[in-house]
Tab-separated table of C-alpha atoms in Angstrom:
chain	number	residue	atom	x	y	z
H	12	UNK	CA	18.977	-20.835	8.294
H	13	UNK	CA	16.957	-17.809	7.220
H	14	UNK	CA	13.860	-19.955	6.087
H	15	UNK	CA	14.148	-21.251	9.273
H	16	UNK	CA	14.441	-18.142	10.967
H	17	UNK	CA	11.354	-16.688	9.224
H	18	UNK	CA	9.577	-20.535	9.552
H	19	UNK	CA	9.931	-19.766	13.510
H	20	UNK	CA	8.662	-16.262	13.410
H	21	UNK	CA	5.160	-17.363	11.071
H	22	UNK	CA	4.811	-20.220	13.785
H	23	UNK	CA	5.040	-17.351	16.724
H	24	UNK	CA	2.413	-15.535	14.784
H	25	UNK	CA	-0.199	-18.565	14.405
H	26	UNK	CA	0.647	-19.478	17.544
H	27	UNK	CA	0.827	-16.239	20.002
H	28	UNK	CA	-2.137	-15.761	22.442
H	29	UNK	CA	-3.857	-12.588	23.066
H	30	UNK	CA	-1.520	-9.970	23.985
H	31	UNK	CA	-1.763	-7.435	27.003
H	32	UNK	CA	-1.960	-3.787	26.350
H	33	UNK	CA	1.559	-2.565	25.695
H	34	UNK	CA	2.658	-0.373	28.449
H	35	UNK	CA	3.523	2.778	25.429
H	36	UNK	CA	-0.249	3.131	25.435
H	37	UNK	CA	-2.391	5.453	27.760
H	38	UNK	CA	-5.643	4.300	26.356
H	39	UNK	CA	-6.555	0.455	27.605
H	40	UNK	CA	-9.146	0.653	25.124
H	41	UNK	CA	-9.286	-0.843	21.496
H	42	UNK	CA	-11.579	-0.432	18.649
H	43	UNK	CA	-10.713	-3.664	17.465
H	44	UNK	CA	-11.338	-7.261	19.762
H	45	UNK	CA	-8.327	-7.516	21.737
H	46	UNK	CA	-8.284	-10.735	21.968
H	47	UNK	CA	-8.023	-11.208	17.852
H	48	UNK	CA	-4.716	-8.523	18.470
H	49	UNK	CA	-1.806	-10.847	18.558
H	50	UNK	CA	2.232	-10.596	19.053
H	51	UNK	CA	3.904	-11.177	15.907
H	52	UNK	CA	7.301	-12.026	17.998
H	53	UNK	CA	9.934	-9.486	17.250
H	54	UNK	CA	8.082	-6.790	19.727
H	55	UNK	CA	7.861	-3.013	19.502
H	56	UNK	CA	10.613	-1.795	16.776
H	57	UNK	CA	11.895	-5.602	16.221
H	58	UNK	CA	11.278	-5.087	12.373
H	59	UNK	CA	12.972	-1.678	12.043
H	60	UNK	CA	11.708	1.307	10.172
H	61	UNK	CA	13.728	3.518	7.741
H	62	UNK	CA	13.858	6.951	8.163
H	63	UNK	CA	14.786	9.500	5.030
H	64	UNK	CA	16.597	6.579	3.356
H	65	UNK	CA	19.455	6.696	1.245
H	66	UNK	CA	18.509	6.941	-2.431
H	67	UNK	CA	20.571	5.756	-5.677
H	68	UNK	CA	19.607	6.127	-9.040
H	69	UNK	CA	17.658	4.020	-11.653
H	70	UNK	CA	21.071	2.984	-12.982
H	71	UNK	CA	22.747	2.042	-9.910
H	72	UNK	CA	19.706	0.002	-8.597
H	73	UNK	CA	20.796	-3.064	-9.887
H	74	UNK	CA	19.863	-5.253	-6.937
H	75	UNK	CA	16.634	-4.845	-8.824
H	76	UNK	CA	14.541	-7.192	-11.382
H	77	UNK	CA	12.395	-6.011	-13.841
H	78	UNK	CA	9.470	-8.426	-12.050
H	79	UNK	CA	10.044	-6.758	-8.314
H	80	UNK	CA	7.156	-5.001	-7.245
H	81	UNK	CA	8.032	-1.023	-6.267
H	82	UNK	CA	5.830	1.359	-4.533
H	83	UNK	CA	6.040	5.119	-6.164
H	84	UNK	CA	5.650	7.931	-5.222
H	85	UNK	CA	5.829	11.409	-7.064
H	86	UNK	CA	6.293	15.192	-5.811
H	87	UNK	CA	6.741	17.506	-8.757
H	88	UNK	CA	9.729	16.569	-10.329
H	89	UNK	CA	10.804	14.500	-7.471
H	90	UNK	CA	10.138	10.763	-7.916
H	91	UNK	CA	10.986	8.064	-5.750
H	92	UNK	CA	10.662	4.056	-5.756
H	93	UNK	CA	10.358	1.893	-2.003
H	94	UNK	CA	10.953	-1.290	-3.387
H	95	UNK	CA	9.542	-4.433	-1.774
H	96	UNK	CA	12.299	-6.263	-1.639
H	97	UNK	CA	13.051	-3.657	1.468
H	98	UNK	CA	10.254	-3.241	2.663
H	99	UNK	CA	9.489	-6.964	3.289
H	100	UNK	CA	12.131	-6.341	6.021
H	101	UNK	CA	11.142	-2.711	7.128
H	102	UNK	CA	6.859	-2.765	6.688
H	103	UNK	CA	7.488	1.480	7.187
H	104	UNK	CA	9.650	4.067	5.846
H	105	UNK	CA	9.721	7.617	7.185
H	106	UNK	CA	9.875	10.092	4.216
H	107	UNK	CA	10.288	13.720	3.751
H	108	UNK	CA	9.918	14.377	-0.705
H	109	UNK	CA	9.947	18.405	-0.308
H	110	UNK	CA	6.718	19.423	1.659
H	111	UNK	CA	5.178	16.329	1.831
H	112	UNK	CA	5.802	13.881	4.913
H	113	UNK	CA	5.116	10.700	3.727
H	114	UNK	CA	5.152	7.320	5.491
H	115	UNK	CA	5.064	4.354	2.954
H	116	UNK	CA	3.534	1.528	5.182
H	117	UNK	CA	3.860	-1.853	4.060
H	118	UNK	CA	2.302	-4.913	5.377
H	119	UNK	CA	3.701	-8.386	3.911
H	120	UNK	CA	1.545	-10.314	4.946
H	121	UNK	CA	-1.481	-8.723	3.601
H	122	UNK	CA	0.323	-7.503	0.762
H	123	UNK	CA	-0.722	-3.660	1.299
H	124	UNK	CA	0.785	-0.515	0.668
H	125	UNK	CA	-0.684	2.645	1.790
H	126	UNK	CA	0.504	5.735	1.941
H	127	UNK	CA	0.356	8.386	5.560
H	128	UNK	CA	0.578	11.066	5.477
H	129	UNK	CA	2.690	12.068	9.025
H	130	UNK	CA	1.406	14.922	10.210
H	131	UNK	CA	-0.992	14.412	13.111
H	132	UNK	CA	-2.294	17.380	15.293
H	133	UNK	CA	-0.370	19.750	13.052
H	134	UNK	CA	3.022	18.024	14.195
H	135	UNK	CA	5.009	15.996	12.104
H	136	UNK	CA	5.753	12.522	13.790
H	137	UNK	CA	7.053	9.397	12.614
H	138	UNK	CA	5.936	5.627	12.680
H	139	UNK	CA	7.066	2.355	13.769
H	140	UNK	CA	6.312	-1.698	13.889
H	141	UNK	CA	4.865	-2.073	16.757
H	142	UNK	CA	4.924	-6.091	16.340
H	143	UNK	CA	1.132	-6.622	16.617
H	144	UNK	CA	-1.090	-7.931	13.960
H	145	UNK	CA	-5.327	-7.634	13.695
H	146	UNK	CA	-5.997	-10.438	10.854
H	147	UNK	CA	-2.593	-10.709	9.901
H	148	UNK	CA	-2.416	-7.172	9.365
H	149	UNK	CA	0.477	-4.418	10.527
H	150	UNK	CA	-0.532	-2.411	13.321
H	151	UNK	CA	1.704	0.545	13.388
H	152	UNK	CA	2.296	3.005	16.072
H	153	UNK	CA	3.035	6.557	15.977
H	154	UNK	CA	6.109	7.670	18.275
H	155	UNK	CA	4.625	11.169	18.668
H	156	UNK	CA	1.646	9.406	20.940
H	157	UNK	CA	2.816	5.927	21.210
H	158	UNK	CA	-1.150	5.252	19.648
H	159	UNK	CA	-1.296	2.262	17.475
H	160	UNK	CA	-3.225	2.349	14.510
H	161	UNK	CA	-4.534	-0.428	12.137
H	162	UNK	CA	-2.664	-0.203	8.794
H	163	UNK	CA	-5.760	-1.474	6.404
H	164	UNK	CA	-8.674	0.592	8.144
H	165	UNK	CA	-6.198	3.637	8.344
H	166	UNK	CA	-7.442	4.517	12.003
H	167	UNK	CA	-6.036	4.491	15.226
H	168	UNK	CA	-7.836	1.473	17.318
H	169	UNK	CA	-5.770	2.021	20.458
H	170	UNK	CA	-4.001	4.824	22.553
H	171	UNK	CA	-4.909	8.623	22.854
H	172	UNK	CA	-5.640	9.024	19.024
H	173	UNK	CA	-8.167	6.107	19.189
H	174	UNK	CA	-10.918	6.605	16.740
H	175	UNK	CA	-8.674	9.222	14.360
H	176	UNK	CA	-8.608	8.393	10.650
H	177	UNK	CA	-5.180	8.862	9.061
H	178	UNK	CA	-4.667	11.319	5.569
H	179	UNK	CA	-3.997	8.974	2.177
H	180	UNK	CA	-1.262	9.696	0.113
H	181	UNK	CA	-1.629	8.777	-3.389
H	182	UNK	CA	0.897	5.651	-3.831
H	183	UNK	CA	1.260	3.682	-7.564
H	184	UNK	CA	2.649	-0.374	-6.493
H	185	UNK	CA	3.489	-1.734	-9.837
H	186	UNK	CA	6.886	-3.837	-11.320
H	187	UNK	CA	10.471	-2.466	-11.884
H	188	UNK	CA	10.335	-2.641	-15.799
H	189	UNK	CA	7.141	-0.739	-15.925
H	190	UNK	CA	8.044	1.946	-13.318
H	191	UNK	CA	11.394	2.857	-14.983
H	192	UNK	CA	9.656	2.870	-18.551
H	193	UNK	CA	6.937	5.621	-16.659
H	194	UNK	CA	10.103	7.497	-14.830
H	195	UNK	CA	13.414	6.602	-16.020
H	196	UNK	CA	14.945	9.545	-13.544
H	197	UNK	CA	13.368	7.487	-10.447
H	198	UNK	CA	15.687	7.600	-7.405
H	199	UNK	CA	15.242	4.074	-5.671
H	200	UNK	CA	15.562	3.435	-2.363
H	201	UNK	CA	19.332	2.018	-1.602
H	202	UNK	CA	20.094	-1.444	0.351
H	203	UNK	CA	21.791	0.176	2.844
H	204	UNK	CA	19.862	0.722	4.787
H	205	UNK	CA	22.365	0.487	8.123
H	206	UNK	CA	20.647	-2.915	8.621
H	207	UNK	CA	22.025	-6.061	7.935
H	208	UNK	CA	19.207	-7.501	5.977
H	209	UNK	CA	19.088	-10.599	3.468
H	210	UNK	CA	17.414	-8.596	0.747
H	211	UNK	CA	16.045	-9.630	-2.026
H	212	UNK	CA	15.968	-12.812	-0.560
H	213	UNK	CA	11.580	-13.147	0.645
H	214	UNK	CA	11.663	-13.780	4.272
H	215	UNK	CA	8.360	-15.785	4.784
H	216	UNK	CA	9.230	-18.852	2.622
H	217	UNK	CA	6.170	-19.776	-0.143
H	218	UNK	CA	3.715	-17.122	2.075
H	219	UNK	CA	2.835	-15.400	-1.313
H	220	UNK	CA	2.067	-17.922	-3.133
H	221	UNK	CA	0.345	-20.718	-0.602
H	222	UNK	CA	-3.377	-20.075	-0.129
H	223	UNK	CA	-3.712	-21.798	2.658
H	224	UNK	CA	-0.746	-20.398	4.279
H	225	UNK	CA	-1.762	-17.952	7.065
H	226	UNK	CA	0.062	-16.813	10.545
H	227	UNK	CA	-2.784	-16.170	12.736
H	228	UNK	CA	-6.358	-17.172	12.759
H	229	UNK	CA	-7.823	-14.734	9.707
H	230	UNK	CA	-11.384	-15.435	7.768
H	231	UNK	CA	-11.572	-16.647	4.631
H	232	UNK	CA	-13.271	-15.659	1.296
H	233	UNK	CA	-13.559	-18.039	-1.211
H	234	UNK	CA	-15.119	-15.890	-3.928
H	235	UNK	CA	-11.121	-15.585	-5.210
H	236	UNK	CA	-7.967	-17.124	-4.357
H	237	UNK	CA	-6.927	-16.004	-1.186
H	238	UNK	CA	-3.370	-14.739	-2.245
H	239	UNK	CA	-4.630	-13.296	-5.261
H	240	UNK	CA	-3.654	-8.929	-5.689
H	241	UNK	CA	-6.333	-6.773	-5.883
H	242	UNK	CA	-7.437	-3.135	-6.460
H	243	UNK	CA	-9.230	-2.193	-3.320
H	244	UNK	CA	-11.301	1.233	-3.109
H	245	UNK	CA	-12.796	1.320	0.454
H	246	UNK	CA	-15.525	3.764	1.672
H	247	UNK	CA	-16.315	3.689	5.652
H	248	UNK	CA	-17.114	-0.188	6.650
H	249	UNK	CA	-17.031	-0.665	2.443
H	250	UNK	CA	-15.013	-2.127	-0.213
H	251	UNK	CA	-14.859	-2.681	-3.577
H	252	UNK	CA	-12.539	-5.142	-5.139
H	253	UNK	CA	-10.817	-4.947	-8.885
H	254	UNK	CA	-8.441	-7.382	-10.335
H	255	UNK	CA	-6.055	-7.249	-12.959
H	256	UNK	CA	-8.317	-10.054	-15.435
H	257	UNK	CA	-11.151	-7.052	-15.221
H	258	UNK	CA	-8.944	-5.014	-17.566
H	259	UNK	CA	-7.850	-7.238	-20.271
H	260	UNK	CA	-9.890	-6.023	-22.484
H	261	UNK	CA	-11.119	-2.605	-21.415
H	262	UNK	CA	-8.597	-0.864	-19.412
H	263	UNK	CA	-10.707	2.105	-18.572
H	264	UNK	CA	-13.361	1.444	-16.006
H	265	UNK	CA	-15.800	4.619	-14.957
H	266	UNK	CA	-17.738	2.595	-12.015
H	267	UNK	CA	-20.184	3.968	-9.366
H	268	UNK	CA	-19.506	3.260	-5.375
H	269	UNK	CA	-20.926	4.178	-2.543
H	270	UNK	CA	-22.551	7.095	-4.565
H	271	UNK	CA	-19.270	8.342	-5.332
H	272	UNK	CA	-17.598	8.184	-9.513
H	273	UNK	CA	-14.419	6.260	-9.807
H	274	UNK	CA	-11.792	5.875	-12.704
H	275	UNK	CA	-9.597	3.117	-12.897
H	276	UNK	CA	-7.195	1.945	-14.928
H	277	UNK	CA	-5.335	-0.806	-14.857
H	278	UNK	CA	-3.131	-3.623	-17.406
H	279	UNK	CA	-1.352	-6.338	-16.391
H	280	UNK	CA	1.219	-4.510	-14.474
H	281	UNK	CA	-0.872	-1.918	-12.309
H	282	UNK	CA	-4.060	-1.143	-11.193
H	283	UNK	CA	-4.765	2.721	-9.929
H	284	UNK	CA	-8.252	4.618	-9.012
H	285	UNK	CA	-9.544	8.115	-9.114
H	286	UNK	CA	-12.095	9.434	-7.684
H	287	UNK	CA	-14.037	12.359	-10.228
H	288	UNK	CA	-15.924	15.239	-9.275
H	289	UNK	CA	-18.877	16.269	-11.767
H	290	UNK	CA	-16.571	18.685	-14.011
H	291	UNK	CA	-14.438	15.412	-14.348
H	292	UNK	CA	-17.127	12.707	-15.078
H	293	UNK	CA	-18.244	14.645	-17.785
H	294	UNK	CA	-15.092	14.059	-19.640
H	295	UNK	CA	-14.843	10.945	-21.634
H	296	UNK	CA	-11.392	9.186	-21.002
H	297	UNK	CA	-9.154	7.239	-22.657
H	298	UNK	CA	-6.470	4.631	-22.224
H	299	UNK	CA	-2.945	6.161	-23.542
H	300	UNK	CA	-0.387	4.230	-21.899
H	301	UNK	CA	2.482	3.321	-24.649
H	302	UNK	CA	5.502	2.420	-22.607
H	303	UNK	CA	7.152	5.682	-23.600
H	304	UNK	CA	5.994	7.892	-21.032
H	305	UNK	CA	4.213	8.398	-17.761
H	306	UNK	CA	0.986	9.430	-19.300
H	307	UNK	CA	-1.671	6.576	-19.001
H	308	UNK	CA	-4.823	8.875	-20.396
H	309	UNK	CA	-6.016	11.257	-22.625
H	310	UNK	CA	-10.179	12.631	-22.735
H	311	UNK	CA	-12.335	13.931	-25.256
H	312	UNK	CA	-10.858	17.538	-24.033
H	313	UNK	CA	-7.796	17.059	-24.801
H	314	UNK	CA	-5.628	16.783	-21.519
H	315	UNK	CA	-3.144	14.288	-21.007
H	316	UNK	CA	-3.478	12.498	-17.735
H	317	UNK	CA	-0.508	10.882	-16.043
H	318	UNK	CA	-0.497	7.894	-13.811
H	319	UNK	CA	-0.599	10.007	-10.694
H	320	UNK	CA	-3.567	11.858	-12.033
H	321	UNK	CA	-2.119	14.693	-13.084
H	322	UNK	CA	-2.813	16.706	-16.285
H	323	UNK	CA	-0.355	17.716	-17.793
H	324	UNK	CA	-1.528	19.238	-21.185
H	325	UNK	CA	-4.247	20.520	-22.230
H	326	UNK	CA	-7.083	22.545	-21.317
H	327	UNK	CA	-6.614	21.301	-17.653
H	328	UNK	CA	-3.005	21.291	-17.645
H	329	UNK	CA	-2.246	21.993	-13.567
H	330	UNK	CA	-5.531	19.988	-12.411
H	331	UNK	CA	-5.619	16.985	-10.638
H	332	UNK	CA	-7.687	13.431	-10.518
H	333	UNK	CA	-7.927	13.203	-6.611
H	334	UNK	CA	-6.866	9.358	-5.682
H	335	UNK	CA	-9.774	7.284	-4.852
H	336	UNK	CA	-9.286	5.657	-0.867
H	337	UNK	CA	-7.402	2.754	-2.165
H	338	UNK	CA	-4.945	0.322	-2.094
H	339	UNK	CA	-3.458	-2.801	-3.276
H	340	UNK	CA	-3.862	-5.886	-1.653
H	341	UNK	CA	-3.722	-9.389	-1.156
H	342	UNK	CA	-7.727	-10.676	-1.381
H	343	UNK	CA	-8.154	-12.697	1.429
H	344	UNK	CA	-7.018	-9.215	3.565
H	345	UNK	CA	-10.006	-7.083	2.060
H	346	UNK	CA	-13.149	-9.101	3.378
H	347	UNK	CA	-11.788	-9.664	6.412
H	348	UNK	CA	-12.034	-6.028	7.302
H	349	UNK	CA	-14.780	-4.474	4.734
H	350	UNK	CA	-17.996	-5.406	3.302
H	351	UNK	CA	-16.966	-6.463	-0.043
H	352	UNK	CA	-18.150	-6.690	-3.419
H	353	UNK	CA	-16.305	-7.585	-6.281
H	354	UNK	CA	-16.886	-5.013	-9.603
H	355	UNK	CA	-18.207	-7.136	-12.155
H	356	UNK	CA	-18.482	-6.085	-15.901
């Protein structure tokens, strides 16, 4: 019954026509062609987002397999883990980790995670699913304007913020195993959630694995497969694309885009990107992840790097690698909004 369930919601995504402007919205006008904006079926708030979640501990998070992908997020000492298997159901969850207001947006469809930061105007607002996708992408709205905003440009295309870009909070996606071997003390978001929800149990059938399975009209790039995850490290109307083979045998990668310096590191199990200032690219960096600790780099310095870009020894101890404008993604999602190339070594 549930594959059927979610079997009948994919078909009402391929098969919705263009949608009118919901009445929320102030501002008829979209960034974005309307007529590519369609209804995903379950309407404004029909997949329901968490706010300040319940949290358990590593321990008691046994719904969990060491192959689920988590999002992470860290705050000083507090660390917390949004697992997928949630937010397949949820796409958004409303934070608050000590000063920071965080909302970890999730699009499964796409396969993106992105961190937003919530305050807008210098208010503090919280967003929801608004039911819409642009290229089978999450369009979430903000309740504080009703404005709904495209989740992989990071803008809003519609409603009284149209045109504003949205602040990036540094987010790490990688497996269970490996996130509880970099933060054993990781709270973990807990299934209850006050929705009853199948989880752990995928709701769009073979979606992540079928590359030819798509719920609304969405070009396609054949350069990789189209399901494939990817490292994505936009720039304006640009993208550059990473995969997990690139670091097989070098796991350090200093690369050049868009003028700007970029570090990124990356195994089998995670993929994450800095962005260096001059001070930074001078250093000469190297891969130190051993399983035992959060700390994925050391440089010719000294310092001691950890996966969040933080040194935490050393001659630098207190500075920080500021996260490159990226995010992990399924491929196909990436050229379909940016001008992409793929890094090539």
């Amino acid at each position: 019954m549930l594959l059927l369930v979610a079997t009948t919601l994919l078909w009402q995504c391929s098969s919705s026509s263009t949608v009118e402007q919901p009445e929320e919205t102030d501002t008829p006008e979209w960034s974005i062609p309307i007529a590519e904006v369609l209804d995903g079926g379950p309407g404004r708030d029909g997949i329901p987002a968490l706010e300040n979640p319940i949290f358990l501990t590593a321990d008691d998070a046994t719904f969990l397999f060491e192959e689920d992908l988590v999002i992470g997020f860290k705050n000083g000492d507090d660390i917390r883990a949004y697992p997928h298997t949630i937010l397949d159901w949820h796409e958004i969850i409303n934070d608050n980790i000590g000063n920071v207001s965080l909302a970890v947006t999730y699009c499964p469809l796409t396969g993106t995670g992105i961190g937003w930061n919530r305050i807008l105007n210098g208010e503090e607002t919280t967003f929801g699913v608004s039911g819409l996708l642009f290229q089978s992408n999450l369009i979430p709205f903000d309740r504080a304007t009703q404005s709904n905003w495209s989740q992989i440009l990071n803008e809003s295309v519609n409603g009284s913020l149209l045109g504003e870009k949205i602040d990036l909070i540094g987010l790490v996606e990688t497996d269970w195993k490996t996130w509880q071997l970099l933060y054993p003390d990781t709270k973990v978001v807990s299934l209850e959630t006050g929705f009853s929800r199948t989880y752990g149990l995928y709701p769009y059938g073979n979606y992540r694995t079928d590359n030819d399975f798509f719920v609304s009209p969405t070009p396609k790039d054949d350069r990789l497969p189209s399901k494939d995850r990817v490292l994505a490290i936009t720039d304006d109307t640009n993208a550059k694309v990473f995969q997990f083979s690139d670091f097989e045998s070098v796991p350090v990668i200093k690369d050049t885009f868009m003028n700007k310096t970029h570090l990124i590191v990356g195994n089998e199990n995670f993929m994450v990107s800095f962005e260096l200032n001059a001070s930074q690219n001078a250093l000469e960096f190297e891969y130190a992840f051993d399983g035992n600790s959060d700390i994925v780099l050391t440089d010719d310095e000294g310092n001691r790097w950890n996966i969040f870009g933080e040194a935490v020894s050393g001659p630098r101890e207190g500075e920080r690698l500021a996260s490159s404008e990226s995010f992990m993604a399924y491929w196909f999602s990436i050229p379909a909004f940016y001008e992409t190339e793929l890094y090539s070594n």
